[in-house]
Amino acid sequence: MRIASWSWGGRLHVGVASLASNKGADDHFELTPLAVADPSLGALPLIQALARGEALPSATGARLPIDAVTLVAPLPRPLRSLFCVGRNYRAHAAELATTIFSTSAPAHDEWPIVFGKLPECVVGPRDVVRLPGAAVSSQIDYESELAVVIGRGGRNISRSRAMDHVFGYTIVNDVTARDVQQRHQQWDLGKSFDTFCPMGPWIVTADEMDGRATRVRGWVTPKGGTPELRQDGWTKDMIFDIPTLIETCSRGITLHPGDVIATGTPAGVGMGLQPPRWLGPGDVVRVEIDGIGWIENRFEPIEHSGHAG
Ligand code: MG
């Protein structure tokens, strides 16, 4: 099941995305709204209800073609900060060995790096990401990532039971201000700028895919240019696998239904290139994960923002 959240007819909706044909491309998907009390929370109340053992709400309203709606993030305002994992693919650790990871422990470290990304920075799968201006940061970078959505909550979840707590998977771009990330001992500030967490296009439930063995790719289309495949990795190559990440994040901390763990990014980020290449106005980043779909976001200066955010 794919659980999506969208805007249509001046209202927000939550429901199920299903293939209208067997062509596999997401423009052939249709959306069926479900009877949920507060669609502004996206899939969150639904995940909470299912975790309590309740049934899926009934359908309400007609199916719509996906082209007719504006998708929003499946969790437009997560319960709390996203748990994010740093340096979780060896090739990515190597490409940033002299920068981000120069002061942290070596890659064969026993414990993952975990930082937080504020829930307010989540935006939709096709939304514009706002460049903050050179006075704030001139080193904006992308990170294509698989995100795990927790279903049943728990504390001190063992590795062997961890997959029972996975509700499903979605895509995030862990957009990062590299200069700000490096300036502070903790990464949260440089990871949490407004709009810096595009998410979507929906959550695919864990019965339909195995996040432990899927392909993660990221393309950058420079303004006026053609798409460049920058990242191409497999989640089976993670240093700390999904069960280990759940075990780690739940040590002494109760995980709740709807919590999100962004699992880290493969090699090929802009900072890892020689010389580094930062995102600029008009650039587009697309992140695609097999079994889920894709998100695609254009980067534009914050001065041109049409809304206060
Ligand atoms: Mg990341």
PDB file of C-alpha atoms in Angstrom, residues 27-187:
ATOM      1  CA  ASP A  27       1.795   9.465 -13.629  1.00  0.00           C
ATOM      2  CA  HIS A  28      -0.391   6.404 -14.007  1.00  0.00           C
ATOM      3  CA  PHE A  29      -1.242   6.369 -10.324  1.00  0.00           C
ATOM      4  CA  GLU A  30      -4.666   7.177  -8.979  1.00  0.00           C
ATOM      5  CA  LEU A  31      -5.454   8.487  -5.517  1.00  0.00           C
ATOM      6  CA  THR A  32      -8.321   7.336  -3.319  1.00  0.00           C
ATOM      7  CA  PRO A  33      -9.037   9.581  -0.313  1.00  0.00           C
ATOM      8  CA  LEU A  34      -9.665   7.986   3.078  1.00  0.00           C
ATOM      9  CA  ALA A  35     -11.940   9.257   5.851  1.00  0.00           C
ATOM     10  CA  VAL A  36      -9.391  10.771   8.255  1.00  0.00           C
ATOM     11  CA  ALA A  37     -10.175  13.411  10.869  1.00  0.00           C
ATOM     12  CA  ASP A  38      -7.275  15.793  10.267  1.00  0.00           C
ATOM     13  CA  PRO A  39      -5.648  15.560   6.836  1.00  0.00           C
ATOM     14  CA  SER A  40      -3.201  18.360   7.702  1.00  0.00           C
ATOM     15  CA  LEU A  41      -1.193  15.768   9.644  1.00  0.00           C
ATOM     16  CA  GLY A  42      -0.797  13.584   6.572  1.00  0.00           C
ATOM     17  CA  ALA A  43      -0.375   9.891   7.245  1.00  0.00           C
ATOM     18  CA  LEU A  44       0.510  10.367  10.924  1.00  0.00           C
ATOM     19  CA  PRO A  45      -2.935   9.686  12.507  1.00  0.00           C
ATOM     20  CA  LEU A  46      -3.376   6.751  10.159  1.00  0.00           C
ATOM     21  CA  ILE A  47      -0.047   5.226  11.211  1.00  0.00           C
ATOM     22  CA  GLN A  48      -0.964   5.780  14.860  1.00  0.00           C
ATOM     23  CA  ALA A  49      -4.373   4.144  14.390  1.00  0.00           C
ATOM     24  CA  LEU A  50      -2.928   1.147  12.562  1.00  0.00           C
ATOM     25  CA  ALA A  51      -0.299   0.777  15.300  1.00  0.00           C
ATOM     26  CA  ARG A  52      -3.170   0.571  17.816  1.00  0.00           C
ATOM     27  CA  GLY A  53      -4.612  -2.266  15.788  1.00  0.00           C
ATOM     28  CA  GLU A  54      -7.447  -0.271  14.250  1.00  0.00           C
ATOM     29  CA  ALA A  55      -8.642  -0.893  10.702  1.00  0.00           C
ATOM     30  CA  LEU A  56      -7.810   1.314   7.744  1.00  0.00           C
ATOM     31  CA  PRO A  57     -10.460   4.078   7.442  1.00  0.00           C
ATOM     32  CA  SER A  58     -12.962   3.686   4.639  1.00  0.00           C
ATOM     33  CA  ALA A  59     -12.610   5.403   1.291  1.00  0.00           C
ATOM     34  CA  THR A  60     -14.406   8.695   0.856  1.00  0.00           C
ATOM     35  CA  GLY A  61     -14.807  10.396  -2.474  1.00  0.00           C
ATOM     36  CA  ALA A  62     -13.834   9.503  -5.989  1.00  0.00           C
ATOM     37  CA  ARG A  63     -10.465   8.387  -7.292  1.00  0.00           C
ATOM     38  CA  LEU A  64      -8.378  11.114  -8.853  1.00  0.00           C
ATOM     39  CA  PRO A  65      -5.547  10.854 -11.365  1.00  0.00           C
ATOM     40  CA  ILE A  66      -2.280  11.897  -9.768  1.00  0.00           C
ATOM     41  CA  ASP A  67      -1.818  14.661 -12.366  1.00  0.00           C
ATOM     42  CA  ALA A  68      -4.917  16.410 -11.025  1.00  0.00           C
ATOM     43  CA  VAL A  69      -3.540  16.996  -7.536  1.00  0.00           C
ATOM     44  CA  THR A  70      -0.560  18.560  -5.778  1.00  0.00           C
ATOM     45  CA  LEU A  71       1.224  15.956  -3.701  1.00  0.00           C
ATOM     46  CA  VAL A  72       2.350  17.105  -0.262  1.00  0.00           C
ATOM     47  CA  ALA A  73       4.742  15.281   2.035  1.00  0.00           C
ATOM     48  CA  PRO A  74       3.212  12.078   3.474  1.00  0.00           C
ATOM     49  CA  LEU A  75       4.286  13.381   6.900  1.00  0.00           C
ATOM     50  CA  PRO A  76       4.092  17.144   6.343  1.00  0.00           C
ATOM     51  CA  ARG A  77       4.888  17.863   9.979  1.00  0.00           C
ATOM     52  CA  PRO A  78       6.475  14.873  11.690  1.00  0.00           C
ATOM     53  CA  LEU A  79       5.844  14.364  15.377  1.00  0.00           C
ATOM     54  CA  ARG A  80       9.339  15.576  16.238  1.00  0.00           C
ATOM     55  CA  SER A  81      12.798  15.887  14.746  1.00  0.00           C
ATOM     56  CA  LEU A  82      13.781  13.268  12.216  1.00  0.00           C
ATOM     57  CA  PHE A  83      16.507  10.880  13.326  1.00  0.00           C
ATOM     58  CA  CYS A  84      19.200  11.160  10.664  1.00  0.00           C
ATOM     59  CA  VAL A  85      22.249   8.993  10.165  1.00  0.00           C
ATOM     60  CA  GLY A  86      25.590  10.384   9.008  1.00  0.00           C
ATOM     61  CA  ARG A  87      28.344   8.496   7.179  1.00  0.00           C
ATOM     62  CA  ASN A  88      26.416   5.298   6.569  1.00  0.00           C
ATOM     63  CA  TYR A  89      27.914   4.263   3.215  1.00  0.00           C
ATOM     64  CA  ARG A  90      31.662   3.599   3.002  1.00  0.00           C
ATOM     65  CA  ALA A  91      32.197   5.371  -0.316  1.00  0.00           C
ATOM     66  CA  HIS A  92      30.421   8.456   1.029  1.00  0.00           C
ATOM     67  CA  ALA A  93      32.509   8.314   4.214  1.00  0.00           C
ATOM     68  CA  ALA A  94      35.610   8.204   2.005  1.00  0.00           C
ATOM     69  CA  GLU A  95      34.584  11.157  -0.174  1.00  0.00           C
ATOM     70  CA  LEU A  96      34.107  13.369   2.891  1.00  0.00           C
ATOM     71  CA  ALA A  97      36.953  11.923   4.955  1.00  0.00           C
ATOM     72  CA  THR A  98      38.882  15.177   4.972  1.00  0.00           C
ATOM     73  CA  THR A  99      35.906  17.454   5.595  1.00  0.00           C
ATOM     74  CA  ILE A 100      32.746  16.533   7.499  1.00  0.00           C
ATOM     75  CA  PHE A 101      34.169  13.365   8.984  1.00  0.00           C
ATOM     76  CA  SER A 102      37.729  14.528   9.652  1.00  0.00           C
ATOM     77  CA  THR A 103      37.121  15.090  13.345  1.00  0.00           C
ATOM     78  CA  SER A 104      34.836  12.103  13.927  1.00  0.00           C
ATOM     79  CA  ALA A 105      35.789   8.509  14.565  1.00  0.00           C
ATOM     80  CA  PRO A 106      36.921   6.197  11.746  1.00  0.00           C
ATOM     81  CA  ALA A 107      34.455   4.447   9.460  1.00  0.00           C
ATOM     82  CA  HIS A 108      34.754   1.099  11.225  1.00  0.00           C
ATOM     83  CA  ASP A 109      33.403   2.789  14.305  1.00  0.00           C
ATOM     84  CA  GLU A 110      31.102   0.752  16.501  1.00  0.00           C
ATOM     85  CA  TRP A 111      28.313   3.345  16.624  1.00  0.00           C
ATOM     86  CA  PRO A 112      26.551   5.358  13.921  1.00  0.00           C
ATOM     87  CA  ILE A 113      26.479   9.151  13.809  1.00  0.00           C
ATOM     88  CA  VAL A 114      22.928  10.294  14.559  1.00  0.00           C
ATOM     89  CA  PHE A 115      21.709  13.889  14.357  1.00  0.00           C
ATOM     90  CA  GLY A 116      18.344  15.629  14.207  1.00  0.00           C
ATOM     91  CA  LYS A 117      16.546  17.534  11.483  1.00  0.00           C
ATOM     92  CA  LEU A 118      13.739  19.822  12.656  1.00  0.00           C
ATOM     93  CA  PRO A 119      10.256  18.651  11.629  1.00  0.00           C
ATOM     94  CA  GLU A 120       9.373  22.125  10.317  1.00  0.00           C
ATOM     95  CA  CYS A 121      11.808  21.792   7.400  1.00  0.00           C
ATOM     96  CA  VAL A 122       9.754  19.085   5.655  1.00  0.00           C
ATOM     97  CA  VAL A 123       8.277  20.070   2.286  1.00  0.00           C
ATOM     98  CA  GLY A 124       6.507  18.164  -0.456  1.00  0.00           C
ATOM     99  CA  PRO A 125       7.965  15.908  -3.134  1.00  0.00           C
ATOM    100  CA  ARG A 126       7.708  18.559  -5.886  1.00  0.00           C
ATOM    101  CA  ASP A 127       8.085  21.718  -3.782  1.00  0.00           C
ATOM    102  CA  VAL A 128      10.709  24.405  -4.236  1.00  0.00           C
ATOM    103  CA  VAL A 129      13.647  24.325  -1.822  1.00  0.00           C
ATOM    104  CA  ARG A 130      14.764  27.793  -0.764  1.00  0.00           C
ATOM    105  CA  LEU A 131      18.408  28.783  -0.968  1.00  0.00           C
ATOM    106  CA  PRO A 132      19.074  30.889   2.139  1.00  0.00           C
ATOM    107  CA  GLY A 133      21.323  33.542   0.569  1.00  0.00           C
ATOM    108  CA  ALA A 134      25.125  33.757   0.595  1.00  0.00           C
ATOM    109  CA  ALA A 135      25.242  35.617   3.911  1.00  0.00           C
ATOM    110  CA  VAL A 136      23.770  32.516   5.579  1.00  0.00           C
ATOM    111  CA  SER A 137      25.272  29.743   3.469  1.00  0.00           C
ATOM    112  CA  SER A 138      26.867  29.448   0.029  1.00  0.00           C
ATOM    113  CA  GLN A 139      27.424  25.682   0.162  1.00  0.00           C
ATOM    114  CA  ILE A 140      24.059  24.019  -0.325  1.00  0.00           C
ATOM    115  CA  ASP A 141      24.235  20.304  -1.033  1.00  0.00           C
ATOM    116  CA  TYR A 142      21.902  17.337  -1.594  1.00  0.00           C
ATOM    117  CA  GLU A 143      21.761  13.883   0.019  1.00  0.00           C
ATOM    118  CA  SER A 144      19.523  11.202  -1.528  1.00  0.00           C
ATOM    119  CA  GLU A 145      18.178   8.950   1.218  1.00  0.00           C
ATOM    120  CA  LEU A 146      15.820   6.157   2.109  1.00  0.00           C
ATOM    121  CA  ALA A 147      13.742   7.082   5.166  1.00  0.00           C
ATOM    122  CA  VAL A 148      12.249   4.470   7.481  1.00  0.00           C
ATOM    123  CA  VAL A 149       8.852   5.285   9.001  1.00  0.00           C
ATOM    124  CA  ILE A 150       8.224   3.633  12.350  1.00  0.00           C
ATOM    125  CA  GLY A 151       4.902   1.831  12.870  1.00  0.00           C
ATOM    126  CA  ARG A 152       4.604   0.132  16.239  1.00  0.00           C
ATOM    127  CA  GLY A 153       6.560   2.132  18.805  1.00  0.00           C
ATOM    128  CA  GLY A 154       8.880   0.854  21.484  1.00  0.00           C
ATOM    129  CA  ARG A 155      12.004   1.379  23.531  1.00  0.00           C
ATOM    130  CA  ASN A 156      15.157  -0.734  23.529  1.00  0.00           C
ATOM    131  CA  ILE A 157      14.016  -2.533  20.379  1.00  0.00           C
ATOM    132  CA  SER A 158      16.385  -5.374  19.571  1.00  0.00           C
ATOM    133  CA  ARG A 159      17.941  -5.761  16.168  1.00  0.00           C
ATOM    134  CA  SER A 160      16.178  -9.092  15.712  1.00  0.00           C
ATOM    135  CA  ARG A 161      12.735  -7.536  16.291  1.00  0.00           C
ATOM    136  CA  ALA A 162      13.413  -4.194  14.630  1.00  0.00           C
ATOM    137  CA  MET A 163      11.781  -4.913  11.269  1.00  0.00           C
ATOM    138  CA  ASP A 164       8.473  -5.607  13.067  1.00  0.00           C
ATOM    139  CA  HIS A 165       8.467  -1.902  13.983  1.00  0.00           C
ATOM    140  CA  VAL A 166       8.828  -0.614  10.418  1.00  0.00           C
ATOM    141  CA  PHE A 167       5.621   0.838   9.021  1.00  0.00           C
ATOM    142  CA  GLY A 168       7.112   1.651   5.653  1.00  0.00           C
ATOM    143  CA  TYR A 169       9.521   3.707   3.607  1.00  0.00           C
ATOM    144  CA  THR A 170       9.666   7.063   1.931  1.00  0.00           C
ATOM    145  CA  ILE A 171      12.260   9.238   0.179  1.00  0.00           C
ATOM    146  CA  VAL A 172      13.955  12.296   1.626  1.00  0.00           C
ATOM    147  CA  ASN A 173      16.545  14.699   0.331  1.00  0.00           C
ATOM    148  CA  ASP A 174      18.638  15.557   3.397  1.00  0.00           C
ATOM    149  CA  VAL A 175      19.508  19.015   2.051  1.00  0.00           C
ATOM    150  CA  THR A 176      22.532  20.418   3.858  1.00  0.00           C
ATOM    151  CA  ALA A 177      24.341  23.739   4.269  1.00  0.00           C
ATOM    152  CA  ARG A 178      27.890  22.351   4.357  1.00  0.00           C
ATOM    153  CA  ASP A 179      29.604  25.465   5.703  1.00  0.00           C
ATOM    154  CA  VAL A 180      27.102  25.678   8.558  1.00  0.00           C
ATOM    155  CA  GLN A 181      27.325  21.915   9.182  1.00  0.00           C
ATOM    156  CA  GLN A 182      31.112  22.195   9.551  1.00  0.00           C
ATOM    157  CA  ARG A 183      31.083  25.390  11.590  1.00  0.00           C
ATOM    158  CA  HIS A 184      29.263  23.872  14.567  1.00  0.00           C
ATOM    159  CA  GLN A 185      30.151  20.761  16.520  1.00  0.00           C
ATOM    160  CA  GLN A 186      26.610  19.479  16.012  1.00  0.00           C
ATOM    161  CA  TRP A 187      25.074  19.192  12.559  1.00  0.00           C
TER     162      TRP A 187
END
